[in-house]
Amino acid sequence: MAFRWLSFLLLALPVLALPQTSSKEAQSFGCSTPANIPFNDDKLPDPFLFNDGTPVRSLTDWSCRRQQLASLIQGYEAGTLPPKPPIVTSTFSQNGLTGNLTVTAGFPGNTTTFSSPVTFPNGTVPTEGWPLLIAYSGLSIPIPDGIAVLTYDNSAIGEQNDQTSRGVGQFFDVYGHNATASAMSAWVWGVSRIIDVLEVTPAAHVNTAKIAVTGCSRDGKGALMAGAFEERIALTIPQESGSGGDTCWRLSKFEQDSGDVVQQATEIVQENVWFSTNFDNFVFNISVLPYDHHSLAGLIAPRPMISYENTDFEWLSPLSGFGCMTAAHPIWEAMGVPDNHGFVQVGNHSHCEFPSDLNPTLFAFFDKFLLGKEANTTIFETNEVFNGTVWNPSQWINWTTPTLSH
Ligand code: MCU
């Protein structure tokens, strides 16, 4: 008992002494992270409010808020992302500039094994190892010299053909075909296991502090989820992820209601298994979601992210992408690193084709965050002319951006 009172005093003293820095942990003796809460708001929810409505003021507060958002997003739409299982082993082989990484993960008597080809740059291995780009389903963006690429067969981990893919794939062989995880959460689990083994495989010469992830379209949605839930990812590059990716559910609905033919939540849950079955319960009532995808992207902050969108495809919901990332940007601003978040939206190219005139923007992010070079990453641009559907920030964002204290 005495010990508990002593703990109380020790925890309460800093709060009493420093009323300005309201640490949620100190106030509540822990971060409460329910999977759902009562909520209803047509606007984009304030990421800087805790579930109980109190403000997020410091980076310590944010680390709790981040956990709350992660739990809500898994609760409503992503399903449960399981932690590292007890068995995670690997083999690695290399022949010239090509390697192969095999991961075995799971439980005694219940493991799965998957392999990923890796290509290495020419030249001398840096002391810390090569930076690595994990490319969902193969690479669809250019990369500068000096970065290794691992091709991740995410569809083998969680199938994504149509509704018949529910619970199908190597993740579900281990966790059960009724696991709540969506295909995208299953993919995150696989990425995390790849990083687990790379951390203990010096022969692969990968700098595990410099791992990026990318993917296009459905795999862009997946790359965003991976960056959001796996904190060891140093750079996240979703390409043309569209609805369910760097767009917001509320904004895609607005776009659709305004007469554009975009993908919105009601359609996406019919089309594929990127989201949990629980999300079906909310797609006609989006305003009850206590988050939107500006906050999903915000889970990445302060780590860097740049996303690309394509204005030629209405289905990708261009207004929603621009508006959602405009609403996400303040999360990096609040942390004092606005240049760690970029967004580029242009047209005149086919879906998942990367126009070479955008290379300087992409390479700036690679240079600065993977290769340790100087680069200007103040990049936030669109060439979209929002004709019929008007982006009006004050219609969606009724909160202000705090400066989070350190
Ligand atoms: C943009 O990503 C998806 C989109 O959500 C789907 O509706 C469509 O069928 O496929 C796109 C895609 O993955 O294209 C390769």
mmCIF file of N, CA and C in Angstrom, residues 251 254-255 258 260 319-320 322-323 385-396:
data_model
loop_
_atom_site.group_PDB
_atom_site.id
_atom_site.type_symbol
_atom_site.label_atom_id
_atom_site.label_comp_id
_atom_site.label_asym_id
_atom_site.label_seq_id
_atom_site.Cartn_x
_atom_site.Cartn_y
_atom_site.Cartn_z
ATOM 1 N N LEU A 251 -14.219 12.667 -47.075
ATOM 2 C CA LEU A 251 -14.034 13.504 -48.263
ATOM 3 C C LEU A 251 -14.410 12.738 -49.530
ATOM 4 N N PHE A 254 -18.089 12.916 -49.766
ATOM 5 C CA PHE A 254 -18.484 14.259 -50.213
ATOM 6 C C PHE A 254 -18.295 14.396 -51.726
ATOM 7 N N GLU A 255 -17.167 13.881 -52.201
ATOM 8 C CA GLU A 255 -16.876 13.964 -53.635
ATOM 9 C C GLU A 255 -17.945 13.208 -54.434
ATOM 10 N N SER A 258 -21.167 14.942 -54.442
ATOM 11 C CA SER A 258 -21.118 16.142 -55.285
ATOM 12 C C SER A 258 -21.160 15.799 -56.767
ATOM 13 N N ASP A 260 -19.107 13.360 -58.500
ATOM 14 C CA ASP A 260 -17.981 12.652 -59.109
ATOM 15 C C ASP A 260 -18.155 11.145 -58.892
ATOM 16 N N LEU A 319 -9.932 15.078 -54.996
ATOM 17 C CA LEU A 319 -10.169 16.077 -53.943
ATOM 18 C C LEU A 319 -9.916 15.454 -52.578
ATOM 19 N N SER A 320 -10.335 14.231 -52.419
ATOM 20 C CA SER A 320 -10.173 13.558 -51.131
ATOM 21 C C SER A 320 -8.690 13.374 -50.799
ATOM 22 N N PHE A 322 -6.111 15.230 -51.894
ATOM 23 C CA PHE A 322 -5.517 16.533 -51.578
ATOM 24 C C PHE A 322 -5.993 17.029 -50.204
ATOM 25 N N GLY A 323 -7.308 16.929 -49.983
ATOM 26 C CA GLY A 323 -7.857 17.428 -48.721
ATOM 27 C C GLY A 323 -7.364 16.620 -47.530
ATOM 28 N N VAL A 385 -7.614 20.897 -60.818
ATOM 29 C CA VAL A 385 -8.518 22.040 -60.799
ATOM 30 C C VAL A 385 -9.830 21.491 -60.262
ATOM 31 N N PHE A 386 -10.122 21.837 -59.026
ATOM 32 C CA PHE A 386 -11.329 21.286 -58.415
ATOM 33 C C PHE A 386 -12.535 22.057 -58.954
ATOM 34 N N ASN A 387 -13.063 21.559 -60.058
ATOM 35 C CA ASN A 387 -14.141 22.256 -60.745
ATOM 36 C C ASN A 387 -15.439 22.239 -59.941
ATOM 37 N N GLY A 388 -16.246 21.233 -60.193
ATOM 38 C CA GLY A 388 -17.545 21.181 -59.538
ATOM 39 C C GLY A 388 -17.417 21.025 -58.030
ATOM 40 N N THR A 389 -16.466 20.189 -57.603
ATOM 41 C CA THR A 389 -16.350 19.857 -56.192
ATOM 42 C C THR A 389 -15.298 20.767 -55.564
ATOM 43 N N VAL A 390 -15.710 21.547 -54.631
ATOM 44 C CA VAL A 390 -14.803 22.573 -54.109
ATOM 45 C C VAL A 390 -14.157 22.111 -52.809
ATOM 46 N N TRP A 391 -12.831 22.256 -52.760
ATOM 47 C CA TRP A 391 -12.119 21.973 -51.506
ATOM 48 C C TRP A 391 -12.125 23.239 -50.660
ATOM 49 N N ASN A 392 -12.825 23.152 -49.574
ATOM 50 C CA ASN A 392 -12.950 24.295 -48.675
ATOM 51 C C ASN A 392 -12.493 23.824 -47.288
ATOM 52 N N PRO A 393 -11.246 24.110 -46.931
ATOM 53 C CA PRO A 393 -10.707 23.538 -45.692
ATOM 54 C C PRO A 393 -11.574 23.799 -44.466
ATOM 55 N N SER A 394 -12.158 24.991 -44.381
ATOM 56 C CA SER A 394 -12.907 25.299 -43.153
ATOM 57 C C SER A 394 -14.179 24.456 -43.033
ATOM 58 N N GLN A 395 -14.598 23.859 -44.155
ATOM 59 C CA GLN A 395 -15.762 22.969 -44.097
ATOM 60 C C GLN A 395 -15.408 21.647 -43.384
ATOM 61 N N TRP A 396 -14.113 21.328 -43.349
ATOM 62 C CA TRP A 396 -13.692 20.011 -42.864
ATOM 63 C C TRP A 396 -12.810 20.052 -41.633
#
